[in-house]
Short mmCIF file of C-alpha atoms in Angstrom, two decimals:
data_model
loop_
_atom_site.label_atom_id
_atom_site.label_comp_id
_atom_site.label_asym_id
_atom_site.label_seq_id
_atom_site.Cartn_x
_atom_site.Cartn_y
_atom_site.Cartn_z
CA GLU A 1 26.65 -16.23 -65.96
CA VAL A 2 29.60 -14.53 -65.94
CA GLN A 3 30.02 -11.33 -63.61
CA LEU A 4 32.75 -8.66 -63.12
CA VAL A 5 31.83 -6.39 -60.30
CA GLU A 6 33.63 -3.19 -59.81
CA SER A 7 33.97 -1.29 -57.20
CA GLY A 8 36.22 1.09 -54.87
CA GLY A 9 35.80 4.07 -56.78
CA GLY A 10 34.60 7.94 -55.71
CA LEU A 11 36.18 11.49 -55.24
CA VAL A 12 39.59 11.73 -54.50
CA GLN A 13 42.24 14.82 -54.39
CA PRO A 14 45.19 15.21 -56.81
CA GLY A 15 48.07 13.04 -55.44
CA GLY A 16 46.05 10.74 -53.53
CA SER A 17 45.72 7.11 -53.50
CA LEU A 18 42.73 4.90 -54.53
CA ARG A 19 42.34 0.95 -54.68
CA LEU A 20 39.94 -0.37 -57.30
CA SER A 21 38.70 -4.15 -56.68
CA CYS A 22 36.86 -6.51 -59.37
CA ALA A 23 34.86 -9.46 -58.08
CA ALA A 24 34.45 -12.26 -60.39
CA SER A 25 31.76 -14.84 -60.57
CA GLY A 26 30.62 -17.40 -63.18
CA PHE A 27 34.18 -18.70 -64.27
CA THR A 28 37.23 -20.24 -63.57
CA PHE A 29 38.98 -16.75 -62.52
CA SER A 30 42.14 -18.11 -62.04
CA SER A 31 42.54 -19.58 -65.51
CA TYR A 32 42.50 -16.24 -67.51
CA ALA A 33 44.18 -13.21 -67.76
CA MET A 34 42.61 -9.81 -66.76
CA SER A 35 42.53 -6.51 -67.53
CA TRP A 36 41.83 -2.84 -66.77
CA VAL A 37 40.50 -0.07 -69.25
CA ARG A 38 39.39 2.96 -68.61
CA GLN A 39 37.15 5.70 -70.21
CA ALA A 40 37.51 9.71 -69.11
CA PRO A 41 34.36 11.44 -70.00
CA GLY A 42 32.90 12.10 -72.98
CA LYS A 43 36.36 10.30 -74.65
CA GLY A 44 37.64 7.16 -76.18
CA LEU A 45 38.69 4.08 -74.23
CA GLU A 46 42.29 3.48 -73.07
CA TRP A 47 43.86 0.54 -72.18
CA VAL A 48 45.26 0.70 -68.56
CA SER A 49 46.94 -2.61 -67.54
CA THR A 50 46.83 -6.47 -67.95
CA ILE A 51 47.81 -9.13 -65.24
CA SER A 52 48.85 -12.71 -66.55
CA VAL A 53 46.84 -16.10 -65.07
CA SER A 54 48.94 -16.26 -61.72
CA GLY A 55 50.26 -12.50 -61.48
CA ASP A 56 53.85 -13.11 -62.07
CA TYR A 57 53.59 -10.69 -65.22
CA THR A 58 51.89 -7.41 -65.92
CA TYR A 59 51.70 -4.93 -68.04
CA TYR A 60 50.73 -1.16 -68.03
CA ALA A 61 50.38 1.70 -70.60
CA ASP A 62 53.02 4.10 -70.19
CA SER A 63 50.17 6.91 -69.11
CA VAL A 64 50.55 4.70 -65.64
CA LYS A 65 53.36 2.98 -65.65
CA GLY A 66 54.90 3.47 -61.96
CA ARG A 67 51.87 5.09 -60.15
CA PHE A 68 49.71 2.28 -60.89
CA THR A 69 49.88 -1.59 -59.58
CA ILE A 70 47.55 -4.17 -60.74
CA SER A 71 47.25 -7.79 -58.63
CA ARG A 72 45.04 -10.42 -58.38
CA ASP A 73 44.02 -12.83 -55.63
CA ASN A 74 42.93 -16.05 -57.13
CA SER A 75 41.55 -17.32 -54.00
CA LYS A 76 39.28 -14.39 -53.56
CA ASN A 77 38.54 -14.62 -57.44
CA THR A 78 39.51 -10.65 -57.05
CA LEU A 79 41.43 -8.70 -59.46
CA TYR A 80 42.96 -5.22 -57.90
CA LEU A 81 44.32 -1.45 -59.23
CA GLN A 82 46.14 -0.04 -56.96
CA MET A 83 46.11 3.75 -57.97
CA ASN A 84 48.90 6.28 -56.45
CA SER A 85 49.65 9.78 -57.37
CA LEU A 86 46.54 10.50 -59.07
CA ARG A 87 46.15 13.05 -61.54
CA ALA A 88 43.36 15.52 -62.79
CA GLU A 89 43.38 13.15 -66.31
CA ASP A 90 42.95 9.62 -64.65
CA THR A 91 39.42 10.86 -64.20
CA ALA A 92 37.34 8.09 -65.42
CA VAL A 93 34.97 5.13 -65.48
CA TYR A 94 37.36 2.05 -64.86
CA TYR A 95 36.47 -1.44 -66.93
CA CYS A 96 37.64 -4.63 -65.49
CA ALA A 97 37.72 -7.05 -68.49
CA ASN A 98 38.33 -10.53 -69.30
CA SER A 99 38.66 -9.88 -72.70
CA GLY A 100 41.09 -12.10 -75.01
CA PRO A 101 42.46 -9.09 -77.48
CA LEU A 102 43.76 -7.44 -74.20
CA TYR A 103 46.29 -10.40 -73.75
CA TYR A 104 48.33 -11.16 -76.50
CA TYR A 105 49.67 -14.50 -75.20
CA ASP A 106 46.71 -16.50 -74.64
CA SER A 107 45.65 -17.16 -78.34
CA SER A 108 43.21 -19.87 -76.93
CA ASN A 109 41.38 -17.47 -75.00
CA TYR A 110 40.93 -14.76 -77.85
CA HIS A 111 37.56 -15.05 -78.36
CA ARG A 112 36.45 -14.21 -74.84
CA ASP A 113 34.77 -11.22 -73.92
CA TYR A 114 33.32 -10.12 -70.45
CA TRP A 115 33.34 -6.70 -69.20
CA GLY A 116 31.90 -5.14 -65.48
CA GLN A 117 30.02 -2.00 -65.63
CA GLY A 118 32.68 0.36 -64.43
CA THR A 119 33.43 2.31 -61.48
CA LEU A 120 33.69 6.20 -61.64
CA VAL A 121 37.04 7.67 -60.37
CA THR A 122 37.34 11.30 -60.06
CA VAL A 123 40.34 13.14 -59.47
CA SER A 124 39.70 17.03 -58.37
CA SER A 125 40.04 19.23 -55.65
CA GLN B 1 54.66 7.50 -79.65
CA THR B 2 52.74 5.33 -82.28
CA VAL B 3 49.03 6.72 -82.55
CA VAL B 4 45.95 4.11 -83.49
CA THR B 5 43.80 6.35 -85.67
CA GLN B 6 40.29 5.75 -86.78
CA GLU B 7 38.04 8.40 -88.40
CA PRO B 8 36.12 10.43 -85.87
CA SER B 9 32.83 9.93 -87.20
CA PHE B 10 30.96 8.55 -90.20
CA SER B 11 27.56 8.39 -91.66
CA VAL B 12 25.64 5.99 -93.39
CA SER B 13 22.16 5.15 -94.76
CA PRO B 14 20.37 2.47 -93.36
CA GLY B 15 20.79 -0.91 -95.59
CA GLY B 16 23.99 0.65 -96.77
CA THR B 17 27.82 -0.29 -96.37
CA VAL B 18 30.44 1.48 -94.69
CA THR B 19 34.07 0.67 -94.13
CA LEU B 20 35.73 1.67 -90.62
CA THR B 21 39.53 1.48 -90.82
CA CYS B 22 42.40 1.83 -88.18
CA GLY B 23 45.34 3.05 -88.93
CA LEU B 24 49.05 3.71 -87.45
CA SER B 25 50.27 7.24 -87.32
CA SER B 26 53.80 5.41 -88.75
CA GLY B 27 53.51 2.53 -90.54
CA SER B 28 51.08 -0.28 -91.59
CA VAL B 29 48.63 -2.52 -89.87
CA SER B 30 48.94 -5.99 -90.58
CA THR B 31 47.76 -8.84 -89.33
CA SER B 32 50.62 -9.32 -87.19
CA TYR B 33 49.22 -6.22 -84.90
CA TYR B 34 45.94 -8.80 -84.28
CA PRO B 35 43.28 -5.92 -84.90
CA SER B 36 40.54 -6.12 -83.01
CA TRP B 37 37.27 -4.10 -82.98
CA TYR B 38 34.64 -3.30 -80.40
CA GLN B 39 31.18 -1.82 -80.38
CA GLN B 40 30.19 0.51 -77.41
CA THR B 41 26.97 2.20 -76.85
CA PRO B 42 26.41 5.54 -74.39
CA GLY B 43 26.58 3.80 -70.84
CA GLN B 44 27.22 0.27 -71.24
CA ALA B 45 30.35 -1.44 -71.45
CA PRO B 46 31.91 -2.31 -74.58
CA ARG B 47 31.52 -5.54 -76.27
CA MET B 48 33.97 -7.22 -79.07
CA LEU B 49 33.13 -7.50 -82.56
CA ILE B 50 36.27 -8.73 -84.62
CA TYR B 51 39.37 -10.37 -83.15
CA THR B 52 42.59 -11.32 -85.03
CA THR B 53 41.53 -9.58 -87.74
CA ASN B 54 38.32 -11.34 -89.43
CA THR B 55 37.05 -13.79 -86.59
CA ARG B 56 33.21 -12.55 -85.79
CA SER B 57 32.46 -13.07 -81.79
CA SER B 58 30.15 -14.98 -81.07
CA GLY B 59 26.51 -14.30 -81.46
CA VAL B 60 27.51 -11.23 -83.88
CA PRO B 61 26.02 -10.75 -87.14
CA ASP B 62 27.49 -11.75 -90.34
CA ARG B 63 26.79 -7.97 -91.34
CA PHE B 64 29.79 -6.98 -89.52
CA SER B 65 33.20 -8.13 -91.17
CA GLY B 66 37.02 -7.76 -90.30
CA SER B 67 39.79 -7.25 -93.14
CA ILE B 68 42.89 -5.39 -94.09
CA LEU B 69 42.44 -3.22 -96.57
CA GLY B 70 46.15 -1.39 -97.86
CA ASN B 71 47.79 -0.49 -94.95
CA LYS B 72 44.88 -0.48 -92.26
CA ALA B 73 42.49 -2.99 -90.37
CA ALA B 74 38.83 -2.61 -91.64
CA LEU B 75 35.93 -3.04 -89.96
CA THR B 76 32.78 -3.12 -92.55
CA ILE B 77 29.04 -3.27 -92.04
CA THR B 78 26.73 -4.49 -94.70
CA GLY B 79 23.43 -3.63 -94.58
CA ALA B 80 23.30 -1.39 -91.80
CA GLN B 81 20.75 -1.29 -89.27
CA ALA B 82 19.48 1.44 -87.05
CA ASP B 83 21.27 0.00 -83.87
CA ASP B 84 24.39 -0.32 -85.46
CA GLU B 85 24.43 3.37 -84.26
CA SER B 86 27.11 2.93 -81.95
CA ASP B 87 30.85 4.16 -81.28
CA TYR B 88 33.29 1.37 -82.62
CA TYR B 89 37.13 1.17 -81.43
CA CYS B 90 39.81 -1.03 -83.05
CA VAL B 91 42.91 -2.26 -80.80
CA LEU B 92 46.10 -3.34 -81.57
CA TYR B 93 48.89 -5.32 -80.27
CA MET B 94 51.94 -3.24 -80.40
CA GLY B 95 54.40 -6.30 -78.44
CA SER B 96 55.67 -6.84 -74.96
CA GLY B 97 52.12 -7.30 -74.09
CA ILE B 98 51.26 -3.80 -74.49
CA VAL B 99 47.81 -2.89 -76.51
CA VAL B 100 46.51 0.55 -77.95
CA PHE B 101 42.89 1.65 -78.95
CA GLY B 102 42.26 3.99 -81.44
CA GLY B 103 40.16 7.08 -80.55
CA GLY B 104 36.96 5.43 -81.76
CA THR B 105 34.53 6.32 -84.53
CA LYS B 106 31.39 7.44 -83.97
CA LEU B 107 28.94 5.94 -86.27
CA THR B 108 25.40 7.40 -87.55
CA VAL B 109 22.51 5.36 -89.55
CA LEU B 110 20.73 7.88 -90.93
#
């Protein structure tokens, strides 16, 4: 059974940093691109970032570019999101996902769709 | 910056048919945007319904279908059921590895 379990969320002050983790199991993590998607309270989904299989290629939404860094450790089956210079508008539930439409360059896996349950990040003083 | 547009809300009667759309603030949606659709119920993670315009995800009932209608991507639900009451999001590929979600449509079945 595929499982994606996020951790690392919490309360942080504006300007602070936080690192999210996503532990993957039940599939060959090193074979698939991975993504982060967030959802502010009462709002819609927002794609944040995607990383290629090897980690050589990363993609970011304009809203987080230069502040957030996505990475992965294939030996630990873990995806990360380092979030710096946090703002109030970064407050959201952050989902880890292996979902085909979020990574255009791997057409053979467009059918895949796995999500974690999310971790809440609150940026407030 | 191009915005992906969706109807904020829609209502359908049980057994009825509804078409939700996904457009662009500037330009037309085509298959080259690889439109996909997700369903989300409150407190749950999203679930993919449709990918690459019209391919149903595994286990998705055939009452859900995707298409291009005019200059927009469309999700049609034929024979709506009570448990179809959810939020629906489209996502488009914008090039250079970037994808953008629409604002979502809240569907009410009543």
